[in-house]
Short mmCIF file of C-alpha atoms and ligand atoms in Angstrom, two decimals:
data_model
loop_
_atom_site.label_atom_id
_atom_site.label_comp_id
_atom_site.label_asym_id
_atom_site.label_seq_id
_atom_site.Cartn_x
_atom_site.Cartn_y
_atom_site.Cartn_z
CA MET A 1 -11.81 -19.46 1.05
CA ILE A 2 -13.66 -18.53 3.62
CA MET A 3 -16.58 -16.14 2.39
CA ARG A 4 -18.16 -14.28 5.49
CA THR A 5 -21.03 -11.71 4.48
CA GLU A 6 -22.91 -11.29 7.73
CA VAL A 7 -24.20 -7.63 8.51
CA PRO A 8 -22.93 -5.78 10.20
CA ARG A 9 -19.39 -7.07 9.42
CA ARG A 10 -17.08 -6.98 12.18
CA LEU A 11 -14.08 -4.81 10.95
CA THR A 12 -10.88 -3.92 12.60
CA ILE A 13 -8.66 -0.77 10.83
CA LEU A 14 -5.19 -1.04 11.38
CA GLY A 15 -3.64 2.75 10.72
CA SER A 16 -7.24 4.11 11.39
CA THR A 17 -5.91 7.87 11.70
CA GLY A 18 -3.84 7.79 8.12
CA SER A 19 -5.02 8.70 4.62
CA ILE A 20 -6.47 5.17 3.83
CA GLY A 21 -7.51 5.01 7.51
CA THR A 22 -9.64 7.92 7.43
CA ASN A 23 -11.00 7.22 3.93
CA THR A 24 -11.82 3.85 5.26
CA LEU A 25 -13.96 5.22 8.10
CA ASP A 26 -15.76 7.70 5.52
CA VAL A 27 -16.65 4.52 3.61
CA VAL A 28 -17.87 2.71 6.75
CA ARG A 29 -20.13 5.94 7.28
CA GLN A 30 -21.41 5.77 3.62
CA LEU A 31 -22.20 1.73 3.95
CA GLY A 32 -24.43 2.49 6.87
CA GLY A 33 -22.30 3.21 10.04
CA ARG A 34 -22.87 1.09 12.98
CA ASP A 35 -25.85 -0.62 11.26
CA ALA A 36 -23.67 -2.06 8.77
CA PHE A 37 -20.16 -2.42 10.72
CA GLU A 38 -19.02 -3.15 14.27
CA ILE A 39 -15.84 -1.41 14.82
CA MET A 40 -13.80 -3.95 16.78
CA ALA A 41 -10.62 -2.05 16.88
CA LEU A 42 -8.78 1.06 15.62
CA THR A 43 -5.09 1.77 15.77
CA GLY A 44 -2.86 4.94 15.21
CA ASN A 45 0.72 5.86 16.13
CA GLY A 46 0.99 9.64 17.08
CA ASN A 47 -2.26 11.13 16.38
CA ILE A 48 -4.18 10.43 19.69
CA GLU A 49 -6.87 13.04 19.31
CA LEU A 50 -8.04 11.75 15.87
CA LEU A 51 -7.68 8.20 17.25
CA ALA A 52 -10.00 8.79 20.08
CA GLU A 53 -12.47 10.94 18.66
CA GLN A 54 -12.76 7.92 15.70
CA ALA A 55 -13.11 5.05 18.78
CA ARG A 56 -15.92 7.21 20.30
CA LYS A 57 -17.81 8.18 16.88
CA PHE A 58 -17.66 4.64 15.73
CA GLY A 59 -17.99 2.82 18.94
CA ALA A 60 -14.93 0.85 18.94
CA ARG A 61 -14.20 -1.94 21.35
CA LEU A 62 -10.61 -1.34 21.44
CA ALA A 63 -8.15 1.86 20.62
CA VAL A 64 -4.50 1.39 20.19
CA THR A 65 -1.58 3.52 19.91
CA ALA A 66 1.54 1.86 18.40
CA ASP A 67 3.60 4.31 20.36
CA GLU A 68 3.97 3.11 24.41
CA ASN A 69 4.65 6.74 25.37
CA ARG A 70 1.41 7.81 24.03
CA TYR A 71 -0.68 5.01 26.33
CA ALA A 72 -1.40 7.56 29.09
CA ALA A 73 -2.72 10.35 26.58
CA LEU A 74 -5.10 7.69 24.68
CA LYS A 75 -6.31 6.54 27.98
CA ASP A 76 -7.16 10.03 29.15
CA ALA A 77 -8.70 10.86 26.30
CA LEU A 78 -10.98 7.69 26.28
CA SER A 79 -12.01 8.00 29.99
CA GLY A 80 -15.46 7.21 30.60
CA SER A 81 -16.02 5.94 27.08
CA GLY A 82 -15.62 2.16 28.09
CA ILE A 83 -13.32 1.45 25.07
CA ALA A 84 -10.50 -0.56 26.19
CA VAL A 85 -6.81 1.09 25.79
CA ALA A 86 -3.66 -0.71 24.54
CA ALA A 87 -0.35 0.55 23.39
CA GLY A 88 2.69 -0.80 21.44
CA VAL A 89 3.26 -3.64 19.62
CA SER A 90 1.55 -6.25 21.95
CA GLY A 91 -1.49 -3.79 21.53
CA LEU A 92 -1.31 -3.72 17.61
CA ASP A 93 -1.24 -7.55 17.92
CA GLU A 94 -3.98 -7.60 20.45
CA ALA A 95 -6.11 -5.32 17.78
CA ALA A 96 -5.24 -7.91 14.84
CA GLY A 97 -6.07 -10.98 17.13
CA LEU A 98 -9.54 -9.97 17.99
CA ASP A 99 -12.47 -11.63 16.25
CA ALA A 100 -12.87 -9.04 13.23
CA ASP A 101 -14.34 -10.58 10.16
CA TRP A 102 -12.49 -7.83 8.13
CA VAL A 103 -9.15 -6.17 8.76
CA MET A 104 -8.29 -3.07 6.70
CA ALA A 105 -4.46 -3.19 6.69
CA ALA A 106 -3.29 0.56 6.70
CA ILE A 107 -0.42 1.18 8.81
CA VAL A 108 2.43 2.46 6.78
CA GLY A 109 5.63 0.53 6.55
CA THR A 110 7.23 -2.29 7.90
CA ALA A 111 5.25 -1.88 11.37
CA GLY A 112 2.30 -3.33 9.50
CA LEU A 113 3.62 -6.62 8.76
CA ALA A 114 3.36 -8.34 12.13
CA PRO A 115 -0.29 -7.10 12.77
CA THR A 116 -1.26 -7.97 9.65
CA LEU A 117 0.19 -11.37 9.46
CA ARG A 118 -1.23 -12.08 12.81
CA ALA A 119 -4.90 -11.07 11.50
CA ALA A 120 -4.30 -13.22 8.45
CA ARG A 121 -3.16 -16.36 10.42
CA ARG A 122 -6.39 -16.32 12.39
CA GLY A 123 -8.43 -16.56 9.09
CA ALA A 124 -9.50 -12.65 8.88
CA ASN A 125 -10.51 -11.28 5.45
CA ILE A 126 -7.69 -8.90 4.68
CA ALA A 127 -8.36 -5.63 2.70
CA LEU A 128 -4.77 -4.87 1.98
CA ALA A 129 -3.38 -1.36 1.63
CA ASN A 130 -0.15 -1.93 3.28
CA LYS A 131 2.58 -2.82 0.88
CA GLU A 132 5.42 -4.18 2.66
CA CYS A 133 3.54 -7.45 3.35
CA LEU A 134 3.75 -8.69 0.08
CA VAL A 135 6.92 -6.52 -1.03
CA SER A 136 8.99 -7.75 1.97
CA ALA A 137 7.25 -11.17 3.22
CA GLY A 138 5.50 -12.23 -0.36
CA GLU A 139 5.01 -15.96 -0.05
CA LEU A 140 5.35 -16.08 3.76
CA PHE A 141 2.51 -13.48 3.81
CA LEU A 142 0.40 -15.37 1.04
CA ASP A 143 1.12 -18.70 3.10
CA ALA A 144 -0.18 -17.13 6.34
CA VAL A 145 -3.32 -16.04 4.64
CA SER A 146 -3.85 -19.32 2.96
CA SER A 147 -3.18 -21.19 6.02
CA GLY A 148 -5.80 -19.01 8.17
CA GLY A 149 -8.44 -19.40 5.30
CA GLY A 150 -9.56 -15.75 4.57
CA LEU A 151 -9.76 -13.52 1.37
CA LEU A 152 -7.02 -11.20 0.40
CA ILE A 153 -8.50 -8.24 -1.14
CA PRO A 154 -6.11 -5.72 -2.60
CA VAL A 155 -6.69 -2.11 -2.08
CA ASP A 156 -3.97 -0.14 -3.70
CA SER A 157 -6.03 1.07 -6.55
CA GLU A 158 -3.96 -0.48 -9.23
CA HIS A 159 -4.57 -3.87 -7.76
CA SER A 160 -7.83 -3.22 -6.93
CA ALA A 161 -8.30 -2.50 -10.56
CA ILE A 162 -6.67 -5.61 -11.72
CA PHE A 163 -8.45 -7.85 -9.26
CA GLN A 164 -11.85 -6.38 -11.00
CA CYS A 165 -10.36 -6.70 -14.52
CA LEU A 166 -9.67 -10.25 -14.02
CA ASP A 167 -11.84 -13.12 -15.40
CA LYS A 168 -10.90 -15.74 -13.10
CA SER A 169 -12.29 -18.77 -15.65
CA GLN A 170 -9.71 -17.29 -18.04
CA ARG A 171 -7.02 -17.26 -15.93
CA HIS A 172 -5.05 -19.55 -18.69
CA ALA A 173 -5.69 -16.58 -20.91
CA LEU A 174 -4.13 -13.74 -19.22
CA GLU A 175 -0.92 -12.33 -20.97
CA ARG A 176 0.07 -9.31 -18.99
CA ILE A 177 -0.60 -7.09 -16.41
CA ILE A 178 -0.45 -3.34 -17.26
CA LEU A 179 0.14 -1.08 -14.20
CA THR A 180 -0.51 2.74 -14.92
CA ALA A 181 1.65 5.31 -13.15
CA SER A 182 0.91 8.93 -12.75
CA GLY A 183 4.29 9.79 -13.40
CA GLY A 184 4.17 12.01 -9.90
CA PRO A 185 5.20 15.53 -9.93
CA PHE A 186 8.32 15.46 -11.53
CA ARG A 187 6.89 13.49 -14.82
CA ALA A 188 8.16 16.26 -16.95
CA CYS A 189 11.26 17.20 -15.24
CA THR A 190 14.87 16.91 -16.35
CA ARG A 191 17.46 14.52 -14.15
CA GLU A 192 19.18 17.98 -13.02
CA GLU A 193 15.68 19.73 -12.00
CA MET A 194 14.86 16.78 -9.93
CA ALA A 195 18.15 16.82 -8.20
CA GLY A 196 17.28 20.03 -6.23
CA VAL A 197 13.67 19.25 -5.30
CA THR A 198 12.76 19.83 -2.05
CA LEU A 199 10.37 17.40 0.36
CA GLN A 200 7.63 19.91 -0.31
CA ALA A 201 7.51 19.57 -3.68
CA ALA A 202 8.10 15.93 -3.57
CA ARG A 203 4.85 15.15 -1.57
CA SER A 204 2.86 17.31 -3.75
CA HIS A 205 0.97 14.75 -5.89
CA PRO A 206 -0.85 16.13 -9.30
CA ASN A 207 -3.71 13.50 -8.73
CA TRP A 208 -3.95 11.69 -5.39
CA SER A 209 -4.08 13.26 -1.92
CA MET A 210 -2.24 10.37 0.28
CA GLY A 211 0.17 10.26 3.25
CA LEU A 212 3.70 11.36 3.00
CA LYS A 213 5.67 8.23 2.55
CA ILE A 214 3.74 6.99 -0.58
CA SER A 215 3.28 10.43 -2.13
CA VAL A 216 7.09 10.56 -2.25
CA GLY A 217 7.16 7.24 -3.37
CA SER A 218 5.01 8.25 -6.24
CA ALA A 219 7.42 10.98 -6.90
CA THR A 220 10.50 8.52 -7.42
CA MET A 221 8.33 5.97 -8.52
CA PHE A 222 9.49 3.46 -5.73
CA ASN A 223 5.98 3.43 -5.26
CA LYS A 224 5.40 1.71 -8.65
CA ALA A 225 8.34 -0.30 -7.98
CA PHE A 226 6.68 -1.90 -4.84
CA GLU A 227 3.18 -2.24 -7.00
CA MET A 228 5.47 -4.55 -9.52
CA ILE A 229 6.26 -6.72 -6.75
CA GLU A 230 2.95 -6.79 -5.16
CA ALA A 231 1.30 -7.75 -8.58
CA LYS A 232 3.74 -10.63 -8.93
CA HIS A 233 2.60 -12.01 -5.66
CA LEU A 234 -1.03 -11.38 -5.64
CA PHE A 235 -1.61 -12.33 -9.10
CA GLY A 236 0.79 -15.00 -9.62
CA VAL A 237 2.43 -13.55 -12.89
CA ARG A 238 6.08 -13.81 -14.10
CA PRO A 239 8.12 -10.57 -13.97
CA ASP A 240 7.88 -10.23 -18.03
CA GLN A 241 4.30 -10.07 -17.66
CA ILE A 242 4.30 -6.95 -15.76
CA GLU A 243 4.42 -3.75 -17.55
CA VAL A 244 4.19 -0.21 -16.15
CA VAL A 245 2.92 2.63 -18.41
CA VAL A 246 2.58 6.46 -17.54
CA HIS A 247 -0.74 7.82 -17.73
CA PRO A 248 -1.02 11.25 -16.24
CA GLN A 249 -4.56 11.47 -15.51
CA SER A 250 -4.76 8.57 -13.35
CA VAL A 251 -8.15 7.64 -14.40
CA ILE A 252 -7.29 3.90 -16.04
CA HIS A 253 -6.09 2.69 -12.46
CA SER A 254 -4.55 -0.65 -14.46
CA MET A 255 -5.36 -3.02 -17.16
CA VAL A 256 -5.31 -6.67 -17.76
CA GLY A 257 -4.25 -7.83 -21.33
CA TYR A 258 -5.28 -11.38 -22.51
CA VAL A 259 -3.76 -13.96 -25.19
CA ASP A 260 -6.12 -12.85 -27.94
CA GLY A 261 -5.25 -9.15 -28.04
CA SER A 262 -7.78 -7.71 -25.61
CA VAL A 263 -7.32 -5.43 -22.88
CA ILE A 264 -9.74 -5.19 -19.81
CA ALA A 265 -9.28 -1.54 -17.83
CA GLN A 266 -11.05 -0.28 -14.60
CA LEU A 267 -11.73 3.31 -14.73
CA GLY A 268 -12.68 5.79 -12.11
CA VAL A 269 -11.70 9.37 -10.63
CA PRO A 270 -8.84 9.19 -8.29
CA ASP A 271 -10.42 8.48 -5.09
CA MET A 272 -9.30 5.72 -2.92
CA ARG A 273 -12.81 5.22 -1.49
CA THR A 274 -13.62 3.28 -4.51
CA ALA A 275 -11.02 0.73 -3.86
CA ILE A 276 -11.66 0.48 -0.37
CA GLY A 277 -15.31 0.18 -0.57
CA TYR A 278 -15.07 -2.46 -3.22
CA ALA A 279 -12.98 -4.47 -0.76
CA LEU A 280 -15.10 -3.63 2.30
CA SER A 281 -18.36 -5.04 0.27
CA TYR A 282 -16.63 -7.75 -1.44
CA PRO A 283 -18.22 -9.90 -3.16
CA VAL A 284 -20.95 -7.42 -4.14
CA ARG A 285 -20.72 -3.55 -4.99
CA SER A 286 -22.38 -0.85 -2.74
CA ALA A 287 -23.42 2.58 -3.62
CA LEU A 288 -20.99 5.53 -2.81
CA ASP A 289 -20.89 9.05 -3.05
CA VAL A 290 -17.92 9.59 -5.01
CA GLU A 291 -17.63 12.05 -7.94
CA ARG A 292 -18.37 10.10 -11.27
CA LEU A 293 -16.12 10.16 -14.28
CA ASP A 294 -17.40 13.02 -17.09
CA PHE A 295 -15.78 11.58 -20.18
CA ALA A 296 -16.85 14.83 -21.83
CA LYS A 297 -15.01 16.79 -19.63
CA LEU A 298 -12.00 14.40 -19.54
CA ALA A 299 -11.78 14.60 -23.40
CA ARG A 300 -8.34 12.49 -23.43
CA LEU A 301 -6.17 10.08 -21.93
CA ASP A 302 -2.52 10.27 -22.40
CA PHE A 303 -0.02 7.54 -22.20
CA GLU A 304 3.93 7.50 -22.46
CA ALA A 305 6.60 4.96 -21.42
CA PRO A 306 8.38 5.37 -18.33
CA ASP A 307 11.76 6.75 -18.45
CA GLU A 308 14.10 4.42 -16.13
CA THR A 309 16.66 6.87 -16.19
CA ARG A 310 14.82 9.41 -14.33
CA PHE A 311 13.08 6.61 -12.53
CA PRO A 312 15.50 4.04 -11.88
CA ALA A 313 13.08 2.58 -9.34
CA LEU A 314 11.61 0.60 -12.01
CA ARG A 315 14.63 -0.95 -12.84
CA LEU A 316 15.60 -1.73 -9.26
CA ALA A 317 12.07 -3.63 -8.93
CA ARG A 318 12.92 -5.97 -11.99
CA THR A 319 16.19 -6.62 -10.36
CA ALA A 320 14.55 -7.48 -7.14
CA LEU A 321 12.06 -9.57 -9.17
CA GLU A 322 14.47 -11.73 -11.39
CA ARG A 323 16.69 -12.26 -8.11
CA GLY A 324 13.49 -13.11 -6.12
CA GLY A 325 14.15 -14.55 -2.24
CA LEU A 326 14.56 -11.89 0.16
CA GLN A 327 15.50 -8.84 -2.42
CA GLY A 328 12.07 -7.27 -1.94
CA ALA A 329 12.65 -6.96 1.76
CA VAL A 330 16.01 -5.55 0.92
CA LEU A 331 14.50 -3.24 -1.53
CA ASN A 332 11.84 -1.74 0.76
CA GLY A 333 14.28 -1.92 3.89
CA ALA A 334 16.78 0.34 2.08
CA GLU A 335 13.88 2.41 0.49
CA GLU A 336 12.55 3.29 3.92
CA ALA A 337 15.95 4.20 5.23
CA ALA A 338 16.70 6.39 2.26
CA PHE A 339 13.37 7.79 2.43
CA ALA A 340 13.92 9.02 5.97
CA ALA A 341 17.19 10.20 5.14
CA PHE A 342 15.60 12.72 2.50
CA VAL A 343 12.92 13.64 4.83
CA ALA A 344 15.73 14.60 7.22
CA GLU A 345 17.48 16.61 4.47
CA ARG A 346 20.42 14.28 4.66
CA ILE A 347 20.40 13.47 0.98
CA GLY A 348 19.04 14.66 -1.98
CA PHE A 349 15.78 13.47 -3.91
CA LEU A 350 17.92 11.31 -6.72
CA ASP A 351 20.36 9.83 -3.94
CA MET A 352 17.32 7.85 -2.65
CA ALA A 353 17.78 5.29 -5.76
CA ASP A 354 21.66 5.37 -5.43
CA VAL A 355 21.38 4.17 -2.01
CA VAL A 356 18.75 1.67 -2.76
CA GLU A 357 20.90 0.34 -5.61
CA ALA A 358 24.23 0.33 -3.50
CA VAL A 359 22.58 -1.81 -0.82
CA MET A 360 20.83 -4.26 -3.26
CA ASP A 361 24.18 -4.56 -4.75
CA GLN A 362 25.68 -5.30 -1.63
CA LEU A 363 22.98 -7.77 -0.40
CA ALA A 364 22.46 -9.64 -3.86
CA GLY A 365 23.47 -12.96 -2.63
CA LEU A 366 21.03 -13.26 -0.14
CA GLY A 367 18.80 -16.18 -0.28
CA SER A 368 15.31 -17.01 0.30
CA ALA A 369 12.95 -16.81 3.44
CA GLY A 370 12.28 -19.62 5.23
CA GLU A 371 10.52 -17.82 8.13
CA ILE A 372 9.50 -14.38 9.05
CA ALA A 373 12.44 -14.03 11.16
CA ASP A 374 14.78 -14.06 7.72
CA VAL A 375 12.55 -11.15 6.57
CA VAL A 376 12.85 -9.04 9.83
CA GLN A 377 16.63 -9.56 9.53
CA ALA A 378 17.06 -8.96 5.88
CA ASP A 379 15.00 -5.72 6.66
CA ALA A 380 17.01 -4.70 9.37
CA GLU A 381 20.43 -5.39 7.58
CA ALA A 382 19.13 -3.45 4.48
CA ARG A 383 18.24 -0.50 6.73
CA ARG A 384 21.79 -0.72 8.55
CA ARG A 385 23.60 -0.67 5.00
CA ALA A 386 21.63 2.26 3.70
CA ARG A 387 22.11 4.44 6.65
CA ASP A 388 25.93 3.48 6.16
CA VAL A 389 25.92 4.55 2.48
CA VAL A 390 23.61 7.79 3.45
CA SER A 391 26.60 8.78 6.10
CA LYS A 392 29.30 8.27 3.48
CA MET A 393 27.04 10.38 0.81
CA ALA A 394 26.43 13.16 3.36
CA ALA A 395 30.22 12.99 4.50
CA ALA A 396 31.37 13.64 0.75
P1 NDP B 1 -0.34 7.56 6.21
O1 NDP B 1 0.69 7.93 6.70
O2 NDP B 1 -1.52 8.72 5.93
O3 NDP B 1 -1.09 6.50 7.58
C1 NDP B 1 -0.21 5.35 8.31
C2 NDP B 1 -1.08 5.00 9.46
O4 NDP B 1 -0.18 4.37 10.13
C3 NDP B 1 -1.26 5.94 10.67
O5 NDP B 1 -2.64 5.73 11.21
C4 NDP B 1 -0.28 6.07 11.35
O6 NDP B 1 -0.66 6.50 12.43
C5 NDP B 1 0.06 4.68 11.45
N1 NDP B 1 1.52 4.19 11.82
C6 NDP B 1 2.84 5.10 11.66
N2 NDP B 1 3.50 4.74 12.08
C7 NDP B 1 3.27 3.59 12.54
C8 NDP B 1 3.81 2.53 13.51
N3 NDP B 1 5.37 2.55 13.58
N4 NDP B 1 3.41 1.56 14.16
C9 NDP B 1 2.00 1.41 13.95
N5 NDP B 1 1.38 2.36 13.03
C10 NDP B 1 2.16 3.38 12.54
O7 NDP B 1 -0.41 6.34 5.15
P2 NDP B 1 -1.49 6.03 4.18
O8 NDP B 1 -2.69 5.74 4.67
O9 NDP B 1 -0.88 6.93 3.02
O10 NDP B 1 -0.66 4.60 3.78
C11 NDP B 1 -0.84 3.47 4.64
C12 NDP B 1 -0.59 2.31 3.67
O11 NDP B 1 -1.29 2.11 2.76
C13 NDP B 1 1.14 2.51 3.12
O12 NDP B 1 1.79 1.19 3.10
C14 NDP B 1 0.75 2.90 1.68
O13 NDP B 1 1.90 2.58 0.85
C15 NDP B 1 -0.59 2.16 1.46
N6 NDP B 1 -1.53 2.77 0.38
C16 NDP B 1 -1.79 4.06 0.65
C17 NDP B 1 -2.58 4.58 -0.41
C18 NDP B 1 -3.01 6.17 -0.31
O14 NDP B 1 -3.69 6.45 -1.25
N7 NDP B 1 -2.97 6.70 1.01
C19 NDP B 1 -2.91 4.15 -1.83
C20 NDP B 1 -2.34 2.61 -1.58
C21 NDP B 1 -1.66 2.19 -0.70
P3 NDP B 1 -0.79 8.09 13.16
O15 NDP B 1 -1.23 8.96 11.82
O16 NDP B 1 -1.55 8.21 14.30
O17 NDP B 1 0.75 8.64 13.28
#
């Protein structure tokens, strides 16, 4: 593994205009701004105004919008700044290919796969927030990281917690990984109540402030399903070693259990800047101005078993893990299409899991991925089939 610790660290943020992206820039500011980080590239999609403002403020060398139709607007917004501008898939590729030591992978969805792979292959250290790289492309993504020689540091709070709790010298004694889940906004609702919920209700996470996709994923628990698959790849554990426990306060971010019965947990207030700061400062810890846990105020921590009847996503994740191969790509592609249909009000909240399960059953026989093209194809096929299932549901 390459360990680059020069200051300033050269950093590219893929998805700088999103929830993780803006939190990352706040961490950059807290850790010393331009004295500590040289920003190589920032990328966004639709939010040109914010992207241009960030690029100017942090002195980025390159600003990229993934949306080619917005190239002219970004160029205009950055005129006279000396900051290079690019757009589209080739623009993202250019951003990922710049010689940054660290790349924060924070694009939402499958769109993040190609640029993150590009950065991994050239040996960048990857701070990984984007889930699809591991859920859809698992082993192939890990191969890219290992052939590039960079580090892979998880940013998802659960995986950051596990990474922090793992005693690498006692790897043989690792028994289980316990992912905590808030249970989302419908933790205490009946299935009947969940059937009629709106997008507005589904996006209102009780503890975390996050982007739209992951907020709805927390409500369905598909987010936890993805995290189970991520955990398998990141920590090399068997599916039966991955447990999920509902913990409504989101204070314990996840835990590691050892063969002697010990369980090690990582705790903190629900604020993504801690996990982001840990990744960007690795291997040291840097001071951050985030709220501290007040145990007396907290008073109690609650736990309960997840209910897989109301949250079938967890069962579907286990099916995908057991089947292996391209099932992660199928699960992810189908879920993204089902999510889009829910946002467009074509299907109801509970229908999302039904769509995913139908597509997984149809594509259960898909084998393993030999190359990324196989992942892209499985993803496209899963989306196509999910749209068919949605059309039939909407017509019924
Ligand atoms: P957001 O929706 O807030 O931000 C997504 C980012 O991706 C924005 O910069 C957006 O640009 C950009 N983007 C959107 N569509 C495209 C596209 N087609 N091509 C390229 N870029 C695009 O998401 P989050 O920050 O919440 O999440 C980012 C990733 O991190 C997700 O995979 C999520 O699951 C993961 N994650 C997020 C956590 C959180 O707390 N938010 C926690 C753990 C993981 P623009 O805004 O300009 O349109």
